[in-house]
């Protein structure tokens, strides 16, 4: 039983970078980027192919992130240079990536057994599950510090201002297009990092593993936003932690649904309904308040 | 120095709704001048400022700033010379960022925004000192989001932000139109002070004839995209309020 929730914790950490990517695009830049489904799978397929060919995992990690960032740059260029709606730009790149991913992977599913994965680089505990958790935690903690640092730098202030008031940033000497390209590159590199982690955690990469993953990230960010408003927090570091908490809550809800005996085929439906619930809750409650 | 050479701006060229917003304007504005621009609605005042700031590109003509041909430069590159205060107080600052963050960006208006943390104790102190000059008590609120402030406070801070870096041209497009009279006075007084103390070259668009009379050392009236009157400091000082009112008769 507790195995269920441990798995949820591990998975939520693996999906954490992707949720942070959505946080960057949606909350920092105010751009709805759904390249995510494609760049997540991209990270996983690059990982699967390179690891199967016995590349060292520490070389695979940066390559995955670079691949993800290229996907993000494609979306950003379509959006900023061709002035195409960000949603459409993301859908175009995501659709194109399906073929790219299939070509890279060679077939629709590649198992990763008997390879040296990131999760068996350390063996501190006797229990492998704890070792995996430890590695994942280590990665996410480094990420939290890096992202927090980035957002507090002068460049990071520029990023935050661009999403908040693009008229102002232009008069502050900021090239809004350029900073958005960098932002989408970072966001999709993080998403690919999640693909890298999940592929190794579940020991396979599948061409369809990214379908609907953007909703998971979106849900995490929405939960984080609800927490932020509820606790009236503006601290950047806390906001990052809230996103990861959102990711955990999300996975716990899914794990709980499974534990309740819900057919795994309904998991995407549960996901969609849960996100709907989070989005609708503040609206419904404010309507109720007005009615009473 | 700002030099506009034979500037024209057409909107919707070739269509039935074609507009000539600026019609072959040539204008020299010297360093440290405080130019007040007046004119009826649609006479081209905003377009003139937008052309200088790089928001709009001229259809014809050339713009030089401090001897540099800036005609093809986009807005974000002209921020090396030009700072702006907008009619809408919300446009000049980022509401979700703190006052301090807003000032940090302004301090880097002409520079690269590096991936290093630039806000330190010395910077905070500098910002607090600057803000305390306003006498609004905002120096104790530098960690609050800009969006918490009133329109007048934000407009005054936008003005102060314009002198955080070494830009020396200040463009103000009806900066007080959305403000109550008291805040409007604070903002105009501050603009006047920045012009006198720091030698900021200032261009102020206003609809308020009293303000046009009181502030500035040059007065330009636009009419249908052309300069109708260009009054220098000496002549302006002899103008009476009714004189200016008469121009709109
Ligand atoms: N983006 C635009 N597209 C079409 N016409 C415009 C645009 N901006 C301004 N105009 C027109 O140009 C003329 C000058 O406008 P503007 O510079 O805003 O005048 P003012 O600021 O003096 O009121 C007006 O006729 C206006 O309708
Ligand atoms: Mg105007």
Tab-separated table of N, CA and C in Angstrom, chain A residues 148-150 152-158 160-161 164-165 167-176 182 186 234, chain B residues 75-76 79 86 90-97 101-102 104-106 108-109 113-119 161:
chain	number	residue	atom	x	y	z
A	148	UNK	N	16.045	29.170	-8.912
A	148	UNK	CA	15.847	30.309	-8.011
A	148	UNK	C	16.913	31.359	-8.277
A	149	UNK	N	18.156	30.899	-8.419
A	149	UNK	CA	19.247	31.831	-8.684
A	149	UNK	C	18.988	32.585	-9.989
A	150	UNK	N	18.648	31.809	-11.039
A	150	UNK	CA	18.425	32.431	-12.347
A	150	UNK	C	17.375	33.535	-12.262
A	152	UNK	N	16.483	35.318	-9.848
A	152	UNK	CA	16.854	36.477	-9.028
A	152	UNK	C	17.945	37.325	-9.685
A	153	UNK	N	18.578	36.780	-10.742
A	153	UNK	CA	19.625	37.563	-11.412
A	153	UNK	C	18.986	38.709	-12.202
A	154	UNK	N	19.847	39.585	-12.710
A	154	UNK	CA	19.352	40.694	-13.531
A	154	UNK	C	18.618	40.150	-14.764
A	155	UNK	N	19.170	39.089	-15.353
A	155	UNK	CA	18.509	38.474	-16.506
A	155	UNK	C	17.141	37.923	-16.100
A	156	UNK	N	17.100	37.311	-14.919
A	156	UNK	CA	15.849	36.742	-14.418
A	156	UNK	C	14.793	37.809	-14.161
A	157	UNK	N	15.228	38.962	-13.667
A	157	UNK	CA	14.276	40.066	-13.482
A	157	UNK	C	13.712	40.453	-14.846
A	158	UNK	N	14.604	40.470	-15.848
A	158	UNK	CA	14.156	40.770	-17.210
A	158	UNK	C	13.142	39.745	-17.705
A	160	UNK	N	11.099	37.901	-15.857
A	160	UNK	CA	9.835	38.074	-15.141
A	160	UNK	C	9.099	39.315	-15.623
A	161	UNK	N	9.855	40.373	-15.908
A	161	UNK	CA	9.219	41.618	-16.356
A	161	UNK	C	8.627	41.465	-17.754
A	164	UNK	N	5.353	40.044	-17.563
A	164	UNK	CA	4.450	40.880	-16.774
A	164	UNK	C	4.054	42.165	-17.486
A	165	UNK	N	4.997	42.796	-18.168
A	165	UNK	CA	4.700	44.046	-18.867
A	165	UNK	C	5.669	44.248	-20.040
A	167	UNK	N	5.470	46.036	-22.626
A	167	UNK	CA	5.634	47.436	-23.075
A	167	UNK	C	6.780	48.068	-22.293
A	168	UNK	N	6.797	47.797	-20.989
A	168	UNK	CA	7.834	48.352	-20.136
A	168	UNK	C	9.212	47.792	-20.491
A	169	UNK	N	9.283	46.482	-20.728
A	169	UNK	CA	10.615	45.891	-20.938
A	169	UNK	C	11.268	46.415	-22.207
A	170	UNK	N	10.452	46.680	-23.233
A	170	UNK	CA	11.038	47.247	-24.456
A	170	UNK	C	11.707	48.571	-24.150
A	171	UNK	N	11.075	49.368	-23.289
A	171	UNK	CA	11.667	50.668	-22.975
A	171	UNK	C	12.835	50.517	-21.998
A	172	UNK	N	13.036	49.285	-21.495
A	172	UNK	CA	14.183	49.017	-20.622
A	172	UNK	C	15.316	48.334	-21.393
A	173	UNK	N	15.233	48.384	-22.712
A	173	UNK	CA	16.322	47.829	-23.513
A	173	UNK	C	16.291	46.324	-23.646
A	174	UNK	N	15.149	45.720	-23.362
A	174	UNK	CA	15.068	44.262	-23.457
A	174	UNK	C	14.453	43.856	-24.787
A	175	UNK	N	15.115	42.920	-25.457
A	175	UNK	CA	14.584	42.353	-26.688
A	175	UNK	C	13.614	41.238	-26.281
A	176	UNK	N	12.335	41.565	-26.274
A	176	UNK	CA	11.337	40.613	-25.763
A	176	UNK	C	11.386	39.279	-26.504
A	182	UNK	N	14.928	32.335	-25.185
A	182	UNK	CA	15.720	31.732	-24.103
A	182	UNK	C	14.797	31.030	-23.094
A	186	UNK	N	14.809	27.067	-22.079
A	186	UNK	CA	15.019	26.560	-20.721
A	186	UNK	C	13.854	25.655	-20.311
A	234	UNK	N	5.053	35.832	-2.343
A	234	UNK	CA	5.637	36.330	-3.588
A	234	UNK	C	7.091	35.876	-3.734
B	75	UNK	N	12.769	49.787	-30.907
B	75	UNK	CA	12.565	50.477	-29.637
B	75	UNK	C	13.575	50.054	-28.563
B	76	UNK	N	13.773	48.730	-28.430
B	76	UNK	CA	14.609	48.293	-27.306
B	76	UNK	C	16.053	48.752	-27.455
B	79	UNK	N	16.496	52.507	-26.323
B	79	UNK	CA	16.434	52.765	-24.888
B	79	UNK	C	17.810	53.138	-24.354
B	86	UNK	N	4.553	56.804	-19.798
B	86	UNK	CA	3.393	56.597	-20.657
B	86	UNK	C	2.163	57.301	-20.087
B	90	UNK	N	0.064	52.250	-15.794
B	90	UNK	CA	0.376	50.823	-15.699
B	90	UNK	C	1.464	50.389	-16.678
B	91	UNK	N	1.672	51.178	-17.725
B	91	UNK	CA	2.596	50.736	-18.773
B	91	UNK	C	4.063	50.874	-18.407
B	92	UNK	N	4.384	51.793	-17.489
B	92	UNK	CA	5.777	52.118	-17.241
B	92	UNK	C	6.498	51.200	-16.272
B	93	UNK	N	5.732	50.371	-15.544
B	93	UNK	CA	6.346	49.505	-14.543
B	93	UNK	C	5.711	48.118	-14.611
B	94	UNK	N	6.411	47.123	-14.056
B	94	UNK	CA	5.891	45.754	-14.032
B	94	UNK	C	5.188	45.522	-12.696
B	95	UNK	N	3.855	45.346	-12.699
B	95	UNK	CA	3.079	45.336	-11.453
B	95	UNK	C	3.408	44.196	-10.489
B	96	UNK	N	3.728	43.002	-11.015
B	96	UNK	CA	3.964	41.867	-10.119
B	96	UNK	C	5.383	41.849	-9.564
B	97	UNK	N	6.263	42.675	-10.129
B	97	UNK	CA	7.628	42.741	-9.609
B	97	UNK	C	7.686	43.791	-8.506
B	101	UNK	N	12.906	45.466	-7.867
B	101	UNK	CA	13.165	44.798	-9.148
B	101	UNK	C	12.971	45.760	-10.313
B	102	UNK	N	11.905	46.556	-10.239
B	102	UNK	CA	11.645	47.534	-11.296
B	102	UNK	C	12.809	48.515	-11.419
B	104	UNK	N	15.854	47.965	-10.521
B	104	UNK	CA	17.042	47.261	-10.995
B	104	UNK	C	17.066	47.240	-12.524
B	105	UNK	N	15.920	46.928	-13.121
B	105	UNK	CA	15.856	46.925	-14.583
B	105	UNK	C	16.172	48.315	-15.131
B	106	UNK	N	15.596	49.331	-14.472
B	106	UNK	CA	15.802	50.697	-14.945
B	106	UNK	C	17.274	51.087	-14.849
B	108	UNK	N	19.623	49.265	-15.433
B	108	UNK	CA	20.358	48.565	-16.495
B	108	UNK	C	19.779	48.888	-17.871
B	109	UNK	N	19.035	49.994	-17.940
B	109	UNK	CA	18.339	50.315	-19.189
B	109	UNK	C	19.283	50.297	-20.388
B	113	UNK	N	21.659	42.663	-19.302
B	113	UNK	CA	21.121	42.090	-18.077
B	113	UNK	C	21.802	40.735	-17.888
B	114	UNK	N	22.807	40.704	-17.053
B	114	UNK	CA	23.619	39.493	-16.920
B	114	UNK	C	22.994	38.472	-15.983
B	115	UNK	N	23.517	37.247	-16.054
B	115	UNK	CA	23.035	36.200	-15.159
B	115	UNK	C	23.799	36.235	-13.845
B	116	UNK	N	23.834	37.421	-13.257
B	116	UNK	CA	24.423	37.570	-11.933
B	116	UNK	C	23.436	38.370	-11.096
B	117	UNK	N	23.518	38.191	-9.797
B	117	UNK	CA	22.582	38.915	-8.935
B	117	UNK	C	23.103	40.327	-8.705
B	118	UNK	N	22.321	41.309	-9.123
B	118	UNK	CA	22.786	42.692	-9.065
B	118	UNK	C	22.204	43.481	-7.913
B	119	UNK	N	21.165	42.922	-7.289
B	119	UNK	CA	20.550	43.652	-6.170
B	119	UNK	C	21.301	43.316	-4.892
B	161	UNK	N	12.715	56.301	-12.289
B	161	UNK	CA	13.435	55.196	-12.916
B	161	UNK	C	14.166	55.647	-14.179
